[in-house]
Coordinates of C-alpha atoms and ligand atoms in Angstrom, one line a residue:
M1 CA 133.6 9.5 -38.2
P2 CA 131.8 8.5 -35.0
K3 CA 133.7 9.4 -31.9
T4 CA 133.6 7.6 -28.6
F5 CA 132.9 9.4 -25.4
K6 CA 135.1 8.6 -22.4
K7 CA 133.5 10.9 -19.8
V8 CA 130.1 12.5 -19.8
L9 CA 128.8 15.2 -17.4
V10 CA 125.2 14.7 -16.3
A11 CA 123.7 18.2 -15.9
N12 CA 120.9 17.1 -13.6
R13 CA 120.1 15.7 -10.2
G14 CA 117.7 13.1 -8.7
E15 CA 116.4 10.0 -10.4
I16 CA 117.1 11.1 -13.9
A17 CA 120.7 11.8 -13.2
V18 CA 121.0 8.4 -11.6
R19 CA 119.2 6.8 -14.6
V20 CA 121.5 8.4 -17.1
M21 CA 124.6 7.4 -15.2
R22 CA 123.5 3.7 -15.1
T23 CA 123.5 3.6 -18.9
L24 CA 126.9 5.4 -19.0
R25 CA 128.3 2.8 -16.7
E26 CA 127.0 0.0 -18.9
M27 CA 128.6 1.6 -21.9
G28 CA 132.0 1.9 -20.2
I29 CA 131.7 5.7 -20.1
A30 CA 132.7 7.6 -16.9
S31 CA 130.1 9.9 -15.4
T32 CA 130.6 13.3 -13.8
A33 CA 128.0 14.6 -11.4
I34 CA 127.3 18.2 -10.5
Y35 CA 125.7 19.2 -7.2
S36 CA 124.3 22.2 -5.4
D37 CA 125.1 22.8 -1.7
V38 CA 122.0 20.8 -0.5
D39 CA 122.8 17.9 -2.8
R40 CA 126.2 17.1 -1.4
A41 CA 125.0 13.7 -0.2
A42 CA 122.4 13.0 -2.9
L43 CA 122.2 9.7 -4.6
H44 CA 123.4 11.0 -8.0
V45 CA 126.6 12.2 -6.4
R46 CA 127.1 8.9 -4.8
V47 CA 126.8 6.8 -7.9
A48 CA 128.8 9.0 -10.2
D49 CA 132.5 8.4 -10.9
E50 CA 133.3 12.0 -9.7
A51 CA 131.3 15.0 -8.6
Y52 CA 131.8 18.8 -8.6
P53 CA 130.0 21.4 -6.6
I54 CA 128.4 24.1 -8.7
G55 CA 126.7 26.5 -6.2
P56 CA 123.9 27.3 -3.8
A57 CA 120.6 25.3 -3.5
A58 CA 118.5 27.6 -5.7
A59 CA 118.6 26.1 -9.2
S60 CA 119.0 29.5 -10.8
E61 CA 122.4 29.7 -9.0
S62 CA 123.5 26.1 -9.7
Y63 CA 121.8 23.6 -12.0
L64 CA 120.5 26.4 -14.3
R65 CA 123.9 28.2 -14.6
I66 CA 125.1 27.5 -18.1
D67 CA 128.5 29.1 -17.5
K68 CA 129.2 27.0 -14.4
V69 CA 128.0 23.7 -15.9
V70 CA 130.1 24.2 -19.1
D71 CA 133.1 25.3 -17.1
T72 CA 132.8 22.2 -14.9
A73 CA 132.6 19.9 -17.9
K74 CA 135.7 21.5 -19.4
K75 CA 137.6 21.4 -16.1
A76 CA 136.7 17.7 -15.7
G77 CA 137.7 16.9 -19.2
C78 CA 134.2 15.6 -20.3
D79 CA 133.5 14.9 -24.0
A80 CA 129.8 15.4 -23.7
I81 CA 126.9 16.6 -21.5
H82 CA 123.6 14.8 -21.0
P83 CA 121.0 17.3 -19.7
G84 CA 118.3 14.9 -18.5
Y85 CA 114.9 16.6 -18.4
G86 CA 113.8 19.9 -16.9
F87 CA 116.6 22.4 -15.9
L88 CA 118.7 23.2 -19.1
S89 CA 117.5 20.3 -21.2
E90 CA 115.4 22.5 -23.5
N91 CA 117.7 25.5 -23.5
A92 CA 119.1 26.2 -27.0
D93 CA 121.6 28.7 -25.6
F94 CA 123.0 25.9 -23.4
V95 CA 123.4 23.7 -26.5
D96 CA 125.3 26.6 -28.2
A97 CA 127.5 27.1 -25.2
C98 CA 128.4 23.4 -25.1
E99 CA 129.3 23.4 -28.8
R100 CA 131.4 26.6 -28.4
A101 CA 133.4 24.8 -25.6
G102 CA 133.9 21.8 -27.8
I103 CA 131.6 19.6 -25.8
T104 CA 129.0 17.5 -27.5
F105 CA 125.4 18.1 -26.3
I106 CA 123.6 14.7 -26.0
G107 CA 120.3 15.9 -27.5
P108 CA 118.8 17.6 -30.5
P109 CA 120.3 20.5 -32.4
A110 CA 119.8 24.0 -31.0
S111 CA 117.9 25.0 -34.1
A112 CA 115.2 22.3 -33.6
M113 CA 114.9 23.4 -30.0
R114 CA 114.4 27.0 -31.0
N115 CA 111.8 26.0 -33.5
M116 CA 109.9 23.8 -31.1
G117 CA 110.6 25.7 -27.8
S118 CA 107.8 28.2 -28.0
K119 CA 104.4 26.5 -28.3
T120 CA 103.1 29.2 -30.6
A121 CA 106.1 29.0 -33.0
A122 CA 105.9 25.1 -32.9
R123 CA 102.1 25.2 -33.7
K124 CA 102.9 27.3 -36.8
R125 CA 105.8 25.1 -37.9
M126 CA 103.8 21.9 -37.5
A127 CA 100.7 23.3 -39.2
D128 CA 102.9 24.2 -42.2
A129 CA 104.3 20.6 -42.1
G130 CA 100.8 19.1 -42.3
V131 CA 100.5 18.1 -38.6
P132 CA 97.0 18.7 -37.2
I133 CA 97.0 21.3 -34.5
V134 CA 94.4 22.3 -31.9
P135 CA 92.3 25.1 -33.4
G136 CA 93.5 28.3 -31.8
A137 CA 94.5 31.9 -32.1
M138 CA 97.2 34.4 -31.2
C139 CA 95.7 37.6 -29.5
D140 CA 97.2 40.8 -28.1
T141 CA 94.2 42.2 -26.2
T142 CA 91.2 40.9 -24.2
D143 CA 88.9 42.1 -26.9
E144 CA 90.8 40.1 -29.5
A145 CA 90.8 37.1 -27.2
I146 CA 87.0 37.3 -26.8
A147 CA 86.4 37.8 -30.6
A148 CA 88.7 34.8 -31.3
S149 CA 87.1 32.6 -28.7
N150 CA 83.6 33.4 -30.0
K151 CA 84.8 32.1 -33.3
I152 CA 86.5 29.0 -32.0
G153 CA 83.7 28.2 -29.5
Y154 CA 83.9 27.9 -25.7
P155 CA 85.3 26.4 -23.6
V156 CA 88.8 27.6 -24.6
M157 CA 92.3 27.2 -23.0
L158 CA 94.6 30.1 -22.3
K159 CA 98.1 28.8 -22.5
A160 CA 101.5 30.3 -21.9
S161 CA 103.6 30.0 -25.0
A162 CA 106.7 29.3 -22.9
G163 CA 104.8 27.0 -20.5
G164 CA 105.8 23.6 -19.3
G165 CA 105.2 21.1 -16.5
G166 CA 101.4 21.6 -16.7
K167 CA 101.8 25.2 -15.5
G168 CA 100.3 28.3 -17.2
I169 CA 97.2 26.6 -18.5
R170 CA 93.7 28.1 -17.8
L171 CA 90.2 27.0 -18.8
V172 CA 87.8 29.7 -19.8
N173 CA 84.1 28.7 -20.1
A174 CA 82.5 31.9 -21.3
A175 CA 83.2 35.4 -22.6
S176 CA 82.3 36.9 -19.3
E177 CA 85.3 35.1 -17.7
M178 CA 87.8 36.2 -20.3
A179 CA 88.9 39.6 -19.1
S180 CA 90.1 38.5 -15.7
A181 CA 91.4 35.2 -16.9
W182 CA 93.4 36.9 -19.7
E183 CA 95.1 39.3 -17.3
R184 CA 95.9 36.6 -14.7
A185 CA 97.2 34.2 -17.4
R186 CA 99.6 36.9 -18.7
S187 CA 101.0 37.8 -15.3
E188 CA 101.4 34.1 -14.3
A189 CA 103.2 33.4 -17.6
K190 CA 105.5 36.3 -16.9
K191 CA 106.2 35.2 -13.4
F192 CA 106.8 31.5 -14.1
F193 CA 108.4 31.6 -17.6
G194 CA 109.6 35.2 -17.9
D195 CA 107.5 35.6 -21.0
D196 CA 103.9 36.9 -20.9
T197 CA 102.9 35.5 -24.4
V198 CA 99.6 33.8 -24.0
Y199 CA 97.5 32.2 -26.7
I200 CA 94.2 30.5 -27.1
E201 CA 93.4 26.9 -27.9
K202 CA 90.0 25.3 -28.2
A203 CA 89.5 23.1 -25.2
I204 CA 89.2 19.5 -26.4
L205 CA 86.6 17.8 -24.2
T206 CA 87.4 14.5 -22.4
P207 CA 90.5 13.9 -24.4
R208 CA 93.3 11.4 -23.9
H209 CA 96.9 12.6 -23.8
V210 CA 98.7 10.3 -26.3
E211 CA 102.2 11.1 -27.2
I212 CA 104.7 9.6 -29.7
Q213 CA 108.3 8.9 -29.0
V214 CA 110.6 9.7 -31.9
L215 CA 114.3 8.9 -32.4
G216 CA 116.6 10.1 -35.1
D217 CA 120.2 10.2 -36.1
R218 CA 122.4 13.0 -37.5
D219 CA 122.0 11.5 -41.0
G220 CA 118.3 12.2 -41.1
N221 CA 117.1 8.7 -40.3
L222 CA 114.0 9.1 -38.1
V223 CA 111.7 6.5 -36.6
H224 CA 108.8 6.6 -34.1
V225 CA 108.9 4.3 -31.1
F226 CA 105.2 4.1 -30.5
E227 CA 103.0 5.8 -28.0
R228 CA 102.5 6.5 -24.3
D229 CA 99.1 7.3 -22.8
C230 CA 99.5 10.0 -20.1
S231 CA 95.9 10.9 -19.5
I232 CA 96.1 10.3 -15.7
Q233 CA 96.9 13.9 -14.8
R234 CA 96.6 16.2 -11.9
R235 CA 96.5 19.9 -12.8
N236 CA 97.6 19.1 -16.3
Q237 CA 100.6 17.3 -15.0
K238 CA 101.1 13.5 -15.6
V239 CA 100.9 11.1 -12.7
V240 CA 100.6 7.7 -14.4
E241 CA 101.7 6.8 -17.9
E242 CA 101.3 3.6 -19.8
T243 CA 101.8 1.9 -23.2
P244 CA 100.1 0.7 -25.3
S245 CA 97.3 3.2 -24.9
P246 CA 94.1 1.5 -24.0
A247 CA 92.3 4.0 -26.3
A248 CA 94.3 3.9 -29.5
S249 CA 94.2 1.2 -32.2
R250 CA 97.5 0.0 -33.7
E251 CA 96.4 1.7 -37.0
L252 CA 95.9 5.0 -35.2
V253 CA 99.2 4.8 -33.5
A254 CA 100.9 4.0 -36.8
K255 CA 99.2 7.1 -38.3
M256 CA 100.2 9.3 -35.4
G257 CA 103.7 7.9 -35.6
E258 CA 104.0 8.8 -39.2
I259 CA 102.8 12.3 -38.6
A260 CA 105.3 12.7 -35.7
V261 CA 108.1 11.6 -37.9
K262 CA 107.0 14.1 -40.6
G263 CA 106.9 16.9 -38.0
A264 CA 110.4 15.9 -36.7
K265 CA 111.8 15.9 -40.2
A266 CA 110.4 19.4 -40.8
V267 CA 112.7 20.8 -38.1
G268 CA 115.8 18.7 -38.9
Y269 CA 115.4 16.8 -35.6
F270 CA 117.8 14.2 -34.2
S271 CA 118.1 12.4 -30.8
A272 CA 115.1 11.5 -28.7
G273 CA 112.0 13.7 -28.6
T274 CA 108.3 13.5 -28.0
F275 CA 105.3 14.7 -29.9
E276 CA 102.4 15.2 -27.6
F277 CA 98.9 14.9 -29.0
L278 CA 95.4 15.2 -27.6
L279 CA 93.2 12.4 -28.8
A280 CA 89.5 13.4 -28.9
P281 CA 86.7 10.8 -28.3
D282 CA 85.9 10.9 -32.0
G283 CA 89.3 9.7 -32.9
A284 CA 90.6 13.0 -34.2
F285 CA 94.0 14.0 -32.8
Y286 CA 95.8 17.3 -32.4
F287 CA 99.4 18.3 -31.9
L288 CA 100.0 19.9 -28.4
E289 CA 103.7 20.4 -28.3
M290 CA 107.0 18.8 -28.8
N291 CA 109.4 18.0 -25.9
T292 CA 112.9 18.2 -27.3
R293 CA 114.4 16.0 -24.7
L294 CA 114.2 12.7 -22.9
Q295 CA 110.8 12.4 -21.4
V296 CA 110.1 11.6 -17.7
E297 CA 108.0 8.6 -18.7
H298 CA 110.5 7.1 -21.1
P299 CA 110.9 3.8 -19.1
V300 CA 107.5 2.4 -20.3
T301 CA 108.7 2.7 -23.9
E302 CA 111.9 1.0 -23.0
L303 CA 110.0 -1.9 -21.2
V304 CA 107.8 -2.7 -24.3
T305 CA 110.5 -2.2 -27.0
G306 CA 113.7 -3.4 -25.3
L307 CA 115.4 -0.2 -26.3
D308 CA 117.6 1.9 -23.9
L309 CA 116.7 5.4 -25.0
V310 CA 119.6 7.0 -23.1
R311 CA 122.0 4.6 -24.9
E312 CA 120.5 5.5 -28.2
M313 CA 120.9 9.2 -27.4
V314 CA 124.6 8.7 -26.6
L315 CA 125.2 6.7 -29.8
I316 CA 123.4 9.3 -31.9
A317 CA 125.5 12.1 -30.2
Q318 CA 128.6 10.1 -31.0
G319 CA 127.6 10.4 -34.7
E320 CA 126.4 6.8 -35.2
K321 CA 123.5 5.8 -37.4
L322 CA 120.4 4.3 -36.0
G323 CA 120.9 0.6 -35.8
F324 CA 117.3 -0.2 -36.9
A325 CA 114.6 0.8 -39.2
Q326 CA 110.9 1.5 -38.5
S327 CA 110.0 -2.0 -39.6
D328 CA 112.4 -3.5 -37.0
L329 CA 110.6 -2.0 -34.1
E330 CA 107.8 -3.7 -32.3
T331 CA 106.3 -3.7 -28.9
R332 CA 105.7 -6.6 -26.5
G333 CA 103.2 -6.7 -23.6
A334 CA 102.2 -3.7 -21.5
A335 CA 104.0 -1.3 -19.2
I336 CA 102.8 1.3 -16.7
E337 CA 104.6 3.9 -14.6
C338 CA 103.6 5.6 -11.4
R339 CA 105.3 8.8 -10.3
I340 CA 106.0 8.4 -6.6
Y341 CA 106.1 11.9 -5.1
A342 CA 107.0 13.2 -1.7
E343 CA 103.7 15.0 -1.3
D344 CA 100.8 14.9 1.0
P345 CA 97.5 13.9 -0.6
A346 CA 95.6 15.0 2.5
S347 CA 96.7 18.6 2.1
G348 CA 96.0 19.1 -1.5
F349 CA 99.2 17.3 -2.7
L350 CA 101.6 19.9 -1.2
P351 CA 105.2 18.8 -1.4
S352 CA 106.2 16.9 1.7
P353 CA 110.0 17.4 1.9
G354 CA 112.1 16.0 4.7
K355 CA 114.2 13.0 5.7
I356 CA 113.3 9.6 4.5
E357 CA 113.6 7.4 7.5
S358 CA 113.1 4.0 5.8
L359 CA 112.8 3.1 2.2
V360 CA 112.0 -0.3 0.7
T361 CA 111.4 -0.5 -3.0
P362 CA 109.6 -3.4 -4.6
A363 CA 111.4 -6.0 -6.6
G364 CA 110.7 -9.3 -8.4
P365 CA 109.4 -10.1 -11.8
G366 CA 108.6 -7.3 -14.2
I367 CA 109.5 -4.4 -11.8
R368 CA 111.7 -1.4 -12.5
D369 CA 112.2 1.4 -10.0
D370 CA 114.0 4.5 -11.2
G371 CA 114.8 6.1 -7.9
G372 CA 116.8 9.1 -6.7
A373 CA 116.6 8.5 -3.0
Y374 CA 118.0 6.2 -0.3
P375 CA 117.1 5.5 3.4
G376 CA 118.3 8.6 5.4
C377 CA 118.4 11.0 2.5
V378 CA 116.6 14.3 2.5
I379 CA 114.0 15.2 -0.1
S380 CA 114.8 18.9 -0.6
S381 CA 112.1 21.6 -0.9
F382 CA 114.2 23.3 -3.6
Y383 CA 113.5 20.8 -6.4
D384 CA 110.8 18.5 -7.9
P385 CA 109.7 16.2 -5.0
L386 CA 109.9 13.1 -7.2
I387 CA 111.2 10.1 -5.1
S388 CA 111.1 7.6 -7.9
K389 CA 109.3 6.3 -10.9
L390 CA 107.9 2.8 -10.3
S391 CA 107.3 0.9 -13.6
V392 CA 106.0 -2.6 -14.3
W393 CA 106.0 -4.7 -17.4
A394 CA 103.7 -7.7 -18.0
P395 CA 102.4 -9.7 -21.0
T396 CA 99.0 -8.0 -20.8
R397 CA 97.6 -4.8 -19.4
E398 CA 95.5 -6.7 -17.0
R399 CA 98.5 -8.4 -15.5
A400 CA 100.5 -5.2 -15.5
V401 CA 97.7 -3.6 -13.4
A402 CA 97.9 -6.5 -11.0
R403 CA 101.6 -6.4 -10.9
M404 CA 101.6 -2.6 -10.1
R405 CA 99.2 -3.3 -7.2
R406 CA 101.6 -5.9 -5.9
A407 CA 104.6 -3.6 -6.4
L408 CA 102.8 -0.7 -4.6
S409 CA 102.0 -3.0 -1.7
E410 CA 105.7 -3.7 -1.2
Y411 CA 106.8 -0.1 -1.5
I412 CA 107.5 1.5 1.9
V413 CA 108.5 5.0 2.6
T414 CA 108.5 6.5 6.1
G415 CA 109.5 9.8 7.5
I416 CA 107.7 11.9 4.8
R417 CA 104.3 11.7 3.2
T418 CA 103.9 10.2 -0.3
N419 CA 101.3 9.6 -2.9
L420 CA 101.6 5.8 -2.6
A421 CA 98.2 5.2 -1.1
F422 CA 96.7 7.5 -3.8
H423 CA 98.2 5.2 -6.5
E424 CA 96.9 2.1 -4.7
K425 CA 93.4 3.6 -4.8
L426 CA 93.7 4.5 -8.4
F427 CA 94.8 1.0 -9.4
A428 CA 91.7 -0.4 -7.6
H429 CA 89.3 1.9 -9.4
P430 CA 87.1 -0.1 -11.8
D431 CA 87.3 2.6 -14.6
F432 CA 91.1 2.8 -14.4
V433 CA 91.3 -1.0 -14.3
A434 CA 89.2 -1.1 -17.5
G435 CA 91.3 1.5 -19.2
R436 CA 88.4 3.9 -19.3
Y437 CA 89.8 7.4 -18.4
D438 CA 90.6 10.8 -19.9
T439 CA 92.6 13.7 -18.7
G440 CA 89.8 14.8 -16.4
F441 CA 89.6 11.4 -14.6
L442 CA 91.6 12.3 -11.5
D443 CA 89.7 15.6 -10.9
R444 CA 86.3 13.9 -11.3
H445 CA 87.3 11.0 -8.9
H446 CA 89.3 13.1 -6.5
D447 CA 87.2 12.3 -3.4
V448 CA 87.1 8.6 -4.0
L449 CA 90.8 8.4 -4.6
L450 CA 91.5 10.4 -1.4
G451 CA 89.6 8.3 1.1
Y452 CA 92.2 7.5 3.7
A453 CA 92.4 5.3 6.7
T454 CA 93.4 7.5 9.6
V455 CA 96.3 5.7 11.3
P456 CA 98.4 7.6 13.8
A457 CA 101.7 8.5 12.2
E458 CA 103.9 6.8 14.9
H459 CA 102.0 3.6 14.6
R460 CA 102.1 3.5 10.9
E461 CA 105.8 4.2 10.7
K462 CA 106.6 1.6 13.3
V463 CA 104.6 -1.0 11.4
A464 CA 106.0 0.1 8.0
V465 CA 109.6 -0.2 9.2
A466 CA 108.8 -3.5 10.7
V467 CA 107.3 -5.0 7.6
A468 CA 110.4 -4.1 5.8
L469 CA 112.7 -5.9 8.3
A470 CA 113.0 -9.3 9.7
A471 CA 110.0 -11.1 11.3
A472 CA 111.2 -10.9 14.9
R473 CA 111.7 -7.2 14.8
M474 CA 108.4 -6.9 13.1
E475 CA 106.6 -8.6 15.9
R476 CA 108.2 -6.4 18.5
A477 CA 107.1 -3.3 16.7
T478 CA 103.6 -4.4 16.1
G479 CA 103.2 -6.0 19.5
A480 CA 101.5 -8.8 17.6
K481 CA 103.8 -11.5 18.8
E482 CA 101.4 -14.1 19.9
A483 CA 98.1 -13.0 18.4
V484 CA 99.0 -13.9 14.9
T485 CA 97.7 -17.4 14.5
G486 CA 95.2 -17.6 11.6
E487 CA 93.1 -20.3 10.2
K488 CA 94.2 -24.0 10.6
G489 CA 96.9 -22.8 12.9
A490 CA 98.8 -21.0 10.1
R491 CA 100.7 -18.0 11.3
L492 CA 99.4 -14.7 10.1
T493 CA 102.4 -13.1 8.6
P494 CA 103.5 -9.6 9.4
W495 CA 102.7 -8.6 5.8
V496 CA 99.2 -9.8 6.1
A497 CA 98.8 -8.4 9.6
A498 CA 100.0 -5.0 8.5
H499 CA 97.9 -4.9 5.3
R500 CA 94.7 -6.2 7.0
S501 CA 95.0 -3.7 9.8
N502 CA 95.3 -1.0 7.1
M503 CA 98.4 0.2 8.8
L504 CA 100.2 0.7 5.5
R505 CA 97.6 2.9 4.0
R506 CA 99.8 5.9 4.4
Ligands
LIG1 P1 107.3 15.1 -19.3 O1 106.7 16.1 -20.3 O2 108.6 14.5 -19.6 O3 106.3 14.1 -19.0 P2 106.9 17.0 -17.2 O4 105.9 17.8 -18.0 O5 106.4 16.4 -15.9 O6 107.6 15.9 -18.0 O7 108.2 17.9 -16.9 C1 109.4 17.3 -16.5 C2 110.1 18.2 -15.6 O8 110.6 19.3 -16.4 C3 109.3 18.7 -14.5 O9 110.2 18.8 -13.4 C4 108.9 20.1 -15.0 O10 108.7 21.0 -13.9 C5 110.0 20.5 -15.8 N1 109.6 21.3 -16.9 C6 109.1 20.9 -18.1 N2 108.9 22.0 -19.0 C7 109.4 23.1 -18.3 C8 109.5 24.4 -18.7 N3 109.1 24.9 -19.8 N4 110.0 25.3 -17.7 C9 110.4 24.8 -16.5 N5 110.3 23.5 -16.2 C10 109.8 22.7 -17.0
LIG2 P1 102.9 21.5 -20.8 O1 104.0 22.1 -21.6 O2 102.6 22.1 -19.5 O3 103.1 20.0 -20.7 P2 100.8 20.9 -22.7 O4 100.4 21.8 -23.9 O5 101.5 19.7 -23.1 O6 101.5 21.7 -21.6 O7 99.4 20.5 -22.0 C1 99.5 19.8 -20.8 C2 98.1 19.2 -20.5 O8 97.1 20.2 -20.4 C3 97.6 18.2 -21.6 O9 98.1 16.9 -21.5 C4 96.1 18.3 -21.4 O10 95.7 17.5 -20.3 C5 95.9 19.7 -21.0 N1 95.6 20.5 -22.2 C6 96.4 21.4 -22.8 N2 95.8 22.0 -23.9 C7 94.6 21.5 -23.9 C8 93.4 21.7 -24.8 N3 93.5 22.5 -25.8 N4 92.3 21.1 -24.5 C9 92.2 20.2 -23.5 N5 93.2 20.0 -22.6 C10 94.4 20.6 -22.8
LIG3 MG1 103.3 18.8 -22.4

C-alpha cells in the first residue's frame, strides 16, 4: 500500500535543498531543513517550513553526520529524507540508518548504491550485464600498471575507484610518466576519498560526455528519460549541460537508453539515477559510472519532458508505480543549463566566497533559475560555491542559445566574482554555437574564453547595481544623466549604455 508523506527532511543545503523543498510544497508536504552554524541565514533555511541546527560549518561535523541527520528527522517527526546530491546522497550506510529509524530514504536501495558506488565494482557489474565499458585494468603496482597500459595503449587515465566531482582523474601519456603518476594518484585518492584504490582506463580521445537519466519504481518498472550532453567541462567537472545532445542521433539515444535500463535492472535499481557514458567520435559509447542520485543537471531533462524528477522520486519512495511507460515519454525542444559559480576566472577559477551585494536573476519566457542565494547572503568557503543553475528552454537549440545569451545579459551579481562573463563568451563562440565540442573544448579555448575587459571593480559594481534598479537611480550611478541621447533623439537606455561600455563584463 502506498503511503503518503506528511513531512520530509531535506538533508542538504544551497540550491538543491531549495529546489527539493519547492516540489514538496507543491505536493502539500512540509519540509524540514537542517543547517550548519554558518548556514543559519541561508536560503534553504528561509524557505523550509522548519529548520534545525546540526553542528559546525565543516560538513564532516554537520551535513555528513549520519547520526545527527537521522536523529533530527526522528525528533522532527519526518516520514522521509531527501538527500539531494553530494553529501550523504550516495552513502549506503546512510540509507541503512534511515531504514533502521523507520524513515524512508527518497532514493535507490542501499544494495544498488553499494553495487554502483565503487567505479571498479560498477564496471565489473555492468560488463557482466552486457553494458560496454571503457577498456581498462585493475593493478596493484607500478609495474603492473605499465604492463597493462602497454596492452591497452597510451594515453590512459588513472582514476580513483571512489572518485567523484571530477577529482582523482589523471592522464598518463607514456610509460615514462607512469611511476610518479601512479604514486600521486594513489595518495590523492587516499586524501580525497579515504580509499587509495586506483585503476586504469583507456583515455578516449575527443569524446562527448553523454549520460542517460533513468527512473524506476519499486515494482521493477524502469524507463530512461533520454540524454544530457555534459561535454563542456573544466578539469573533468561539468560547467554547461544540454539536451538533446547535438552529437547523438535519436537512434543512438534509444540504444543508449535501452542499455542503461538493462544496467539499472541488473542492480535492482529504483528511483532516479544516471548512467554516464563517453561517446567516441566513431559513435562507440562506453559506460563511465552510475550516479545513484538526483543529478545536478536534472533541470534540462525536466524542461524537455515536462517531468518533475523530484516529484517522481517522492512518489516512488511512497511506493507508487510509475505513471507512464517508455512509449509515453517524449521530448520537446531544447534545454541548456549553465552552472553559475562564485569563482574568479581571472585567478584560475578559484572560489570567490563572500557577501553578495546585489543579485538580479533573469526572468521571462523559457527561463528557469535554480538558485540558493539572495541579495545580502554570504557564499561560504566551506561548501560548493554554486550560486545557481540557470536553465533555458526553447523550441530549437539555436533559439535556446540565443535565449541563454539574453538570460546571461540580465543576470547581475555584485560583491563577489562569478563565472558569468565566462559563460557569455562561451555562448558567443562559433564552435559552441554550432554544437561542435568535446570534453576538451574548454581547455583548448581557455584563452579566448578568458579575455576580459578590465573595468575597475567599484565602477562595475555601481553600474551593475544601477542597471538592476530604476532608471533615475541608474543615471545617478553612471553619471550618464544627459549624455544618453542616441540616434533620432531616442534615449540610450541604461541597459544599452551599460552593455556598450562593457561595464557588465564582470
Ligand atoms: P553531477 O554528476 O550531478 O553532474 P557533480 O559531478 O558536479 O554532479 O557532483 C555533484 C556534487 O557532488 C558536487 O558538489 C561534487 O563535489 C559532489 N560529489 C560527487 N561525487 C562525489 C564523491 N564521490 N565524493 C564527494 N563529493 C562528490
Ligand atoms: P566523476 O566521478 O569524477 O564524475 P567520471 O568517471 O564520471 O568521474 O569522469 C568525469 C569526466 O572525466 C568525464 O566526463 C570525462 O570528461 C573524463 N574522463 C573520465 N574517464 C575518461 C576516459 N577513460 N577517457 C577520457 N575522458 C575520461
Ligand atoms: Mg561522473
